[in-house]
Short mmCIF file of C-alpha atoms in Angstrom, two decimals:
data_model
loop_
_atom_site.label_atom_id
_atom_site.label_comp_id
_atom_site.label_asym_id
_atom_site.label_seq_id
_atom_site.Cartn_x
_atom_site.Cartn_y
_atom_site.Cartn_z
CA ASP F 1 0.03 -0.03 0.01
CA VAL F 2 0.98 3.61 -0.64
CA LYS F 3 2.09 5.44 2.31
CA VAL F 4 2.07 9.15 2.60
CA THR F 5 3.70 10.34 5.92
CA GLN F 6 3.32 13.82 7.29
CA SER F 7 5.86 14.26 9.97
CA SER F 8 3.65 16.16 12.51
CA ARG F 9 0.05 15.59 13.50
CA TYR F 10 -0.28 18.75 15.39
CA LEU F 11 1.83 21.91 15.45
CA VAL F 12 1.52 25.05 17.40
CA LYS F 13 3.56 27.95 16.18
CA ARG F 14 3.67 31.66 16.94
CA THR F 15 2.82 34.60 14.50
CA GLY F 16 5.83 35.44 12.24
CA GLU F 17 7.58 32.04 12.86
CA LYS F 18 8.99 30.26 9.87
CA VAL F 19 7.16 26.87 9.46
CA PHE F 20 8.03 23.75 7.76
CA LEU F 21 5.56 21.03 6.99
CA GLU F 22 7.20 17.76 5.83
CA CYS F 23 5.55 15.16 3.62
CA VAL F 24 7.12 11.77 2.43
CA GLN F 25 5.83 9.15 0.03
CA ASP F 26 7.12 5.60 -0.46
CA MET F 27 5.76 4.66 -3.76
CA ASP F 28 7.99 6.53 -6.12
CA HIS F 29 5.10 8.88 -7.24
CA GLU F 30 6.00 11.75 -9.53
CA ASN F 31 3.07 14.02 -8.25
CA MET F 32 2.70 15.46 -5.12
CA PHE F 33 0.14 18.13 -3.67
CA TRP F 34 -0.35 20.25 -0.75
CA TYR F 35 -3.89 21.13 0.31
CA ARG F 36 -5.45 23.01 3.29
CA GLN F 37 -8.71 21.89 4.55
CA ASP F 38 -11.03 24.32 6.24
CA PRO F 39 -14.60 23.71 7.44
CA GLY F 40 -17.21 24.44 4.69
CA LEU F 41 -14.45 25.21 2.27
CA GLY F 42 -13.36 21.78 1.59
CA LEU F 43 -9.87 21.17 0.26
CA ARG F 44 -8.12 23.95 -1.70
CA LEU F 45 -4.85 23.23 -3.55
CA ILE F 46 -1.84 25.43 -2.41
CA TYR F 47 0.98 24.04 -4.68
CA PHE F 48 1.80 20.92 -6.46
CA SER F 49 4.69 19.32 -8.03
CA TYR F 50 5.13 16.97 -10.93
CA ASP F 51 8.72 16.41 -10.60
CA VAL F 52 11.86 17.06 -8.65
CA LYS F 53 12.65 20.62 -8.33
CA MET F 54 9.50 21.61 -10.13
CA LYS F 55 6.48 23.48 -8.65
CA GLU F 56 3.36 24.97 -9.76
CA LYS F 57 0.92 27.28 -7.76
CA GLY F 58 -2.40 25.98 -6.90
CA ASP F 59 -5.57 28.07 -5.98
CA ILE F 60 -4.33 29.75 -2.89
CA PRO F 61 -0.34 29.97 -2.91
CA GLU F 62 -0.06 33.22 -1.11
CA GLY F 63 1.73 33.16 2.07
CA TYR F 64 3.42 29.69 1.12
CA SER F 65 6.20 28.45 -0.64
CA VAL F 66 7.36 24.61 -1.40
CA SER F 67 10.49 22.67 -1.97
CA ARG F 68 11.02 19.34 -3.81
CA GLU F 69 14.72 18.34 -3.52
CA LYS F 70 14.04 14.77 -3.59
CA LYS F 71 11.28 12.76 -5.32
CA GLU F 72 9.86 11.22 -2.20
CA ARG F 73 9.72 14.55 -0.21
CA PHE F 74 7.65 17.54 -0.68
CA SER F 75 7.82 20.32 1.97
CA LEU F 76 5.42 23.12 2.54
CA ILE F 77 6.82 26.44 3.94
CA LEU F 78 5.10 29.13 5.66
CA GLU F 79 7.66 32.05 5.42
CA SER F 80 5.99 34.10 8.20
CA ALA F 81 3.14 32.43 9.74
CA SER F 82 -0.16 34.19 10.57
CA THR F 83 -3.24 33.28 12.34
CA ASN F 84 -5.22 33.03 9.32
CA GLN F 85 -3.17 30.08 8.18
CA THR F 86 -4.34 28.05 11.22
CA SER F 87 -5.89 25.05 9.38
CA MET F 88 -5.45 21.40 8.61
CA TYR F 89 -2.82 20.81 6.01
CA LEU F 90 -3.09 17.62 3.72
CA CYS F 91 -0.36 16.14 1.47
CA ALA F 92 -1.28 13.81 -1.27
CA SER F 93 0.67 12.01 -4.00
CA SER F 94 -0.08 10.09 -7.18
CA PRO F 95 1.85 8.54 -10.17
CA SER F 96 2.11 10.53 -13.24
CA ASP F 97 1.76 7.85 -15.94
CA ARG F 98 -1.99 7.37 -15.38
CA GLY F 99 -3.37 10.69 -14.01
CA LEU F 100 -5.89 10.92 -11.39
CA VAL F 101 -8.67 9.24 -13.39
CA ASN F 102 -6.84 5.91 -13.20
CA SER F 103 -4.93 6.14 -10.04
CA PRO F 104 -6.38 7.91 -6.89
CA LEU F 105 -4.83 10.62 -4.75
CA HIS F 106 -3.12 8.97 -1.73
CA PHE F 107 -3.48 11.25 1.26
CA GLY F 108 -1.40 11.69 4.40
CA ASN F 109 -3.32 11.86 7.77
CA GLY F 110 -2.76 15.74 8.02
CA THR F 111 -1.04 18.25 10.13
CA ARG F 112 -3.25 20.42 12.26
CA LEU F 113 -1.45 23.75 12.55
CA THR F 114 -2.41 26.35 14.98
CA VAL F 115 -0.76 29.86 14.63
CA THR F 116 -1.15 31.98 17.77
CA ALA H 1 -12.41 26.35 -14.67
CA GLN H 2 -14.21 23.70 -12.52
CA SER H 3 -16.24 24.16 -9.34
CA VAL H 4 -18.15 21.93 -7.04
CA THR H 5 -21.01 22.65 -4.65
CA GLN H 6 -22.03 20.24 -1.88
CA LEU H 7 -25.53 21.36 -1.01
CA ASP H 8 -25.39 20.01 2.56
CA SER H 9 -22.74 20.83 5.15
CA GLN H 10 -24.26 18.16 7.49
CA VAL H 11 -26.59 15.30 7.03
CA PRO H 12 -27.78 13.51 10.36
CA VAL H 13 -29.37 10.12 9.76
CA PHE H 14 -30.32 7.13 11.77
CA GLU H 15 -28.64 3.88 11.53
CA GLU H 16 -30.16 1.51 8.67
CA ALA H 17 -31.91 4.37 7.03
CA PRO H 18 -31.13 5.48 3.38
CA VAL H 19 -28.99 8.63 2.62
CA GLU H 20 -28.32 10.66 -0.14
CA LEU H 21 -25.46 13.27 -0.29
CA ARG H 22 -25.76 15.92 -3.06
CA CYS H 23 -23.12 17.32 -5.26
CA ASN H 24 -23.42 19.67 -8.16
CA TYR H 25 -20.50 20.78 -10.55
CA SER H 26 -19.85 23.31 -13.28
CA SER H 27 -17.23 22.75 -16.00
CA SER H 28 -16.78 23.84 -19.43
CA VAL H 29 -15.20 20.59 -20.43
CA SER H 30 -16.00 16.95 -20.04
CA VAL H 31 -15.40 15.90 -16.52
CA TYR H 32 -14.35 13.14 -14.34
CA LEU H 33 -16.11 13.04 -11.03
CA PHE H 34 -15.09 11.63 -7.73
CA TRP H 35 -16.25 10.98 -4.19
CA TYR H 36 -13.64 10.80 -1.38
CA VAL H 37 -14.37 9.81 2.27
CA GLN H 38 -12.45 11.17 5.25
CA TYR H 39 -12.84 9.01 8.47
CA PRO H 40 -12.14 10.86 11.81
CA ASN H 41 -8.41 11.70 12.16
CA GLN H 42 -7.52 10.26 8.84
CA GLY H 43 -6.62 11.45 5.26
CA LEU H 44 -9.06 11.08 2.44
CA GLN H 45 -9.53 7.81 0.38
CA LEU H 46 -11.30 7.24 -2.74
CA LEU H 47 -15.03 6.01 -2.42
CA LEU H 48 -15.80 5.87 -6.29
CA LYS H 49 -15.26 7.62 -9.67
CA TYR H 50 -17.16 8.44 -12.73
CA LEU H 51 -15.05 8.36 -15.88
CA SER H 52 -17.39 7.42 -18.75
CA GLY H 53 -20.06 4.77 -19.60
CA SER H 54 -22.75 3.80 -17.09
CA THR H 55 -23.99 6.68 -15.23
CA LEU H 56 -24.51 4.63 -12.10
CA VAL H 57 -21.25 4.06 -10.31
CA LYS H 58 -20.72 1.55 -7.52
CA GLY H 59 -18.08 2.08 -4.94
CA ILE H 60 -16.69 0.60 -1.75
CA ASN H 61 -18.72 0.11 1.31
CA GLY H 62 -22.16 -0.21 -0.43
CA PHE H 63 -22.13 3.42 -1.75
CA GLU H 64 -23.16 4.40 -5.37
CA ALA H 65 -23.34 7.62 -7.21
CA GLU H 66 -25.30 8.60 -10.20
CA PHE H 67 -23.84 10.97 -12.84
CA ASN H 68 -26.62 13.23 -14.38
CA LYS H 69 -25.28 15.41 -17.17
CA SER H 70 -28.36 17.53 -17.70
CA GLN H 71 -28.56 18.43 -14.18
CA THR H 72 -24.75 18.49 -13.63
CA SER H 73 -25.06 16.42 -10.45
CA PHE H 74 -23.31 13.45 -8.93
CA HIS H 75 -25.28 12.57 -5.80
CA LEU H 76 -24.01 9.86 -3.52
CA ARG H 77 -26.34 7.26 -2.00
CA LYS H 78 -26.41 4.41 0.12
CA PRO H 79 -29.69 2.39 0.93
CA SER H 80 -28.66 1.61 4.53
CA VAL H 81 -26.21 3.39 6.57
CA HIS H 82 -24.03 1.97 9.49
CA ILE H 83 -22.61 3.84 12.43
CA SER H 84 -19.12 3.34 10.77
CA ASP H 85 -20.23 5.41 7.87
CA THR H 86 -19.85 8.43 10.13
CA ALA H 87 -17.43 10.59 8.27
CA GLU H 88 -16.90 13.64 5.95
CA TYR H 89 -17.62 13.05 2.29
CA PHE H 90 -16.01 15.16 -0.55
CA CYS H 91 -17.23 15.46 -4.09
CA ALA H 92 -14.48 16.34 -6.53
CA VAL H 93 -14.01 16.99 -10.24
CA SER H 94 -10.87 16.84 -12.37
CA ASN H 95 -9.48 19.26 -14.83
CA ASN H 96 -9.41 18.44 -18.59
CA ALA H 97 -5.93 16.89 -18.25
CA GLY H 98 -7.10 14.66 -15.53
CA ASN H 99 -4.24 15.65 -13.26
CA MET H 100 -5.68 18.01 -10.83
CA LEU H 101 -8.88 17.75 -8.56
CA THR H 102 -11.16 20.68 -7.41
CA PHE H 103 -13.13 19.55 -4.25
CA GLY H 104 -16.48 20.65 -2.75
CA GLY H 105 -16.95 21.90 0.80
CA GLY H 106 -17.51 18.46 2.14
CA THR H 107 -20.55 16.94 3.83
CA ARG H 108 -20.42 15.62 7.23
CA LEU H 109 -22.64 12.37 7.59
CA MET H 110 -23.61 11.66 11.30
CA VAL H 111 -25.17 8.19 11.65
CA LYS H 112 -27.11 7.97 15.01
CA PRO H 113 -28.00 4.66 16.62
#
């Protein structure tokens, strides 16, 4: 089974801190995604990556950046955390050769970030 | 651009009753449609998907969904729910390339004994 591991289940950070959320997948997937999940808003795509060192903005990239130095690892960075970034963050991966129509997104269990 | 509207944020239902979770989408291109489920403290997992062909799609755990192109809907149904079906359900639509999903706001299904 594909495993997508997010390094922290809960994080509490202060306003202005630089925050790193880490995600590792063990199935050699090319595609990796970062979503944030908020009540009533569902999942919104922050950034995604189709290959090492490659990144594309999603629907809500402001205030975030990402890093993909290795195929299995996709990091989300909050350069200066703010209270409106308090949310659940979900990482996902999928293989590139079949697209999402033939292979589902595989999600991690999420990191609940609180910024105070 | 695609968008997805889940019409109910919460659906309470008694155990063994039928349930329908509603989903409407908008898209300017042919779409692929998905339902994902999120159990408490877990990530999302695929429940079922519509790609083409028969408009009635069967998924895991006894769920099914019907694609209705004229009404741009993809409602999820189960004839008899269990306590273990308590979860949040997300409808999603893919982009034309099939490599990105847009999710709805989610529906929390609460099954009561």
